[in-house]
């Protein structure tokens, strides 16, 4: 009977787990890694960006984004929106063409579905380059696509069937026969560089060849009506009225050609080298936009003087006498112009220029005379300076939120007031339930504050720490500084700047107290800054305190970089977070751990040499502890000399291995004392291992030697109000864990509020715990008498959590890389433990406390530990029972940087870097899921070409039966059949189908293939970093339940 009751309890527990836990990779924040293609749809106000990974996204208004992923592992080289709304084609670098369509999912959201794909095949024996596609032109009729190739031919492909119309192919031979003899030469015309349709006559297209010949081809008569001969060609564009064309060339020039029936072979009206007369680089793309004021906008890429500015990445804008070359810090991929003019008008009304560079997207306001930059609501380059650390703070109070936004608004005065020009579609996601901040530390010493509440990661505020120190870094962050009076008139735009003048400025640890508005940041050179939020700018000195971690030990000598020198004079700090205290560790090693307790006005910091406790109210050091072992010489060498030490360590290891092999081959000599001692030690080790109680599923773990390097490396620091001296008195305490498995506990004595500035804060060591396996301590927590984790500082004082139980016995939870262990307090004795490495071989890399709310029962929630292992798995561990609840595959185990960058939230979500510029967001909670939910209103075209489109099943393209297509077309078109006839026909067909075994088998296979079809659908997100070998996220994630 007891067994049945237990089985029912387990079933109930499984239902509770399903209500609490669910793994989803939801959205990617930041800028796409290695973008390769750009497209714009003026009718829907959408933008598409493709990347080298084979993925692409459609962007509209903020929080409107839809992702598609090709099965082929090939880069997206071109994207083109088709005339029919919601359709687009992508060209990959494997020369395949793919047709995509925006469709509605069962829950009403817009998704991308691949309809079909096409591979252009050449003649048997012909080299592949002959049919390599260089240009794609979707015709305005929506019936065909023109494909220009390297071989000089223009192929015609039907839409939507993507079937080649061989009889309509425009070959070089056909072109040469239609042009005058003067234009014919013995050499080929070269590859097709441009295909452009006449905006006023859809029967005429321009074909531009690389060797300089441009022809106007009449699609009705299949003849060349006009010829334009220039230098080596790069691109061609039409003026909107169809009366002129503009061509750009490889020598940095552009030509303006008239189009009329009087002259079939005209000479250029203008041939200009904008940055001549010296040799210039090519102009790969040019746009000529007319306006009502008769003064055109000429916008082109490249064309800079080759010798002096050949390494610049520029987009030039000419308008009348005004000319500016916008200078980007990364290579320009493509650009387009948002036009507010009507489609039937003869004039353009350019309002914004959007430029896709390799590392950022920049929008420029062309309506405002100064042409300022428009601030982007998404696609922000997170890696404008390399990300070195991150910190998440949940549920920000509204007052702090508003103050941060106000400080950030003062930093964006140089941006345009024009709204974001891409505003297609709309989001159906509900408002975020709380305000969340993501703080990222960067290599250049800046800390950036991001609104992480919703789908878009919005920039709020940027903090710079370089002004505190004397460096050569330029901390004037005015992006509008330019040399426009010089020639060329360059203006630097964009925020991507990967170069750091001093790597010591890099931010390594961040801690923000959302209740007191105090912030502490720590850097690469041992600097720890304590800052407070100020709504007004101020000039103030920053008090510097030197902390000698080694405590004058002469046996150690630092071989790394020098410390940063603080400024002695007062420094001007703008509104926002302003530093008022500076701690400088000696030696100036990287700060490895950091904790802040704003109620006690204390901050603690750790390095590879030890840790210190600092009172930032009195600006004095409370306690310093050196944790170095005599063998930790490697910790003193610093990052620059560590390469030599690694080589030395490897050399020593190989020598030891060779020595052990050689000694193994020698016979033991009787009477050899060393051999006897070694044999006795081995026998004792075997006996000790046999005495250990090991479960059958557990692995034996070799104890780590105390001589291992970096044992003094401080991994975790923790403040707590608990029982550390005896069971009757509780008070402030500090806990520190090292890489060698040692935990230090200090009892802190804090004076009363009245005498806080007069009496010093003192700290006394009361405990030292050494873990048996000496595994690195990655987390320390204390549980109250109810087994609940202690709240954050000031959290209970603000009535945001229950006051902890200070009457029962507290428990100490120590998390090492290999196991979880609970000790009783104040007497430290083992109460419970969970061996992680012994069971599955994984090691803990990240751990955090999270609250999981039920998605079915409103008031039910559970607290647990979110754990990330070195295998990339996410686990949830219950507290205080220490049972594994669920386990999910999250990050590839080979992605070491992704695992190292992971940060958890209090609500069961997380972020990790999938590239230097992108955060992947995931959720383990079944209730709190932040994902794109957007709709793009598109007419599905029922009764038109939609009935002729191909069906994609089980990953293969199946042609629809012509009779079925005709039947569906008749049904969708509302053919003249009465409802009774239709119902009778349906009943007869249903009876016949259900009694035909062959048909039933086909239906079953179709239903099974539908599950595979969902892999080709993208509901706003497809995971590119999944462990699935196909690169597409599987609909079911592996979940391993605990007891």
PDB file of N, CA and C in Angstrom, residues 61 82 684 737:
ATOM      1  N   UNK A  61       8.953  47.090 -36.661  1.00  0.00           N
ATOM      2  CA  UNK A  61       8.883  47.934 -35.479  1.00  0.00           C
ATOM      3  C   UNK A  61       9.589  47.236 -34.317  1.00  0.00           C
ATOM      4  N   UNK A  82      10.049  40.306 -52.713  1.00  0.00           N
ATOM      5  CA  UNK A  82       9.335  40.174 -53.981  1.00  0.00           C
ATOM      6  C   UNK A  82       8.149  41.129 -54.013  1.00  0.00           C
ATOM      7  N   UNK A 684      48.063   1.520   0.977  1.00  0.00           N
ATOM      8  CA  UNK A 684      47.208   2.295   1.876  1.00  0.00           C
ATOM      9  C   UNK A 684      46.135   3.053   1.103  1.00  0.00           C
ATOM     10  N   UNK A 737      35.392  31.838  -0.359  1.00  0.00           N
ATOM     11  CA  UNK A 737      35.774  30.517  -0.846  1.00  0.00           C
ATOM     12  C   UNK A 737      36.864  30.626  -1.886  1.00  0.00           C
TER      13      UNK A 737
END
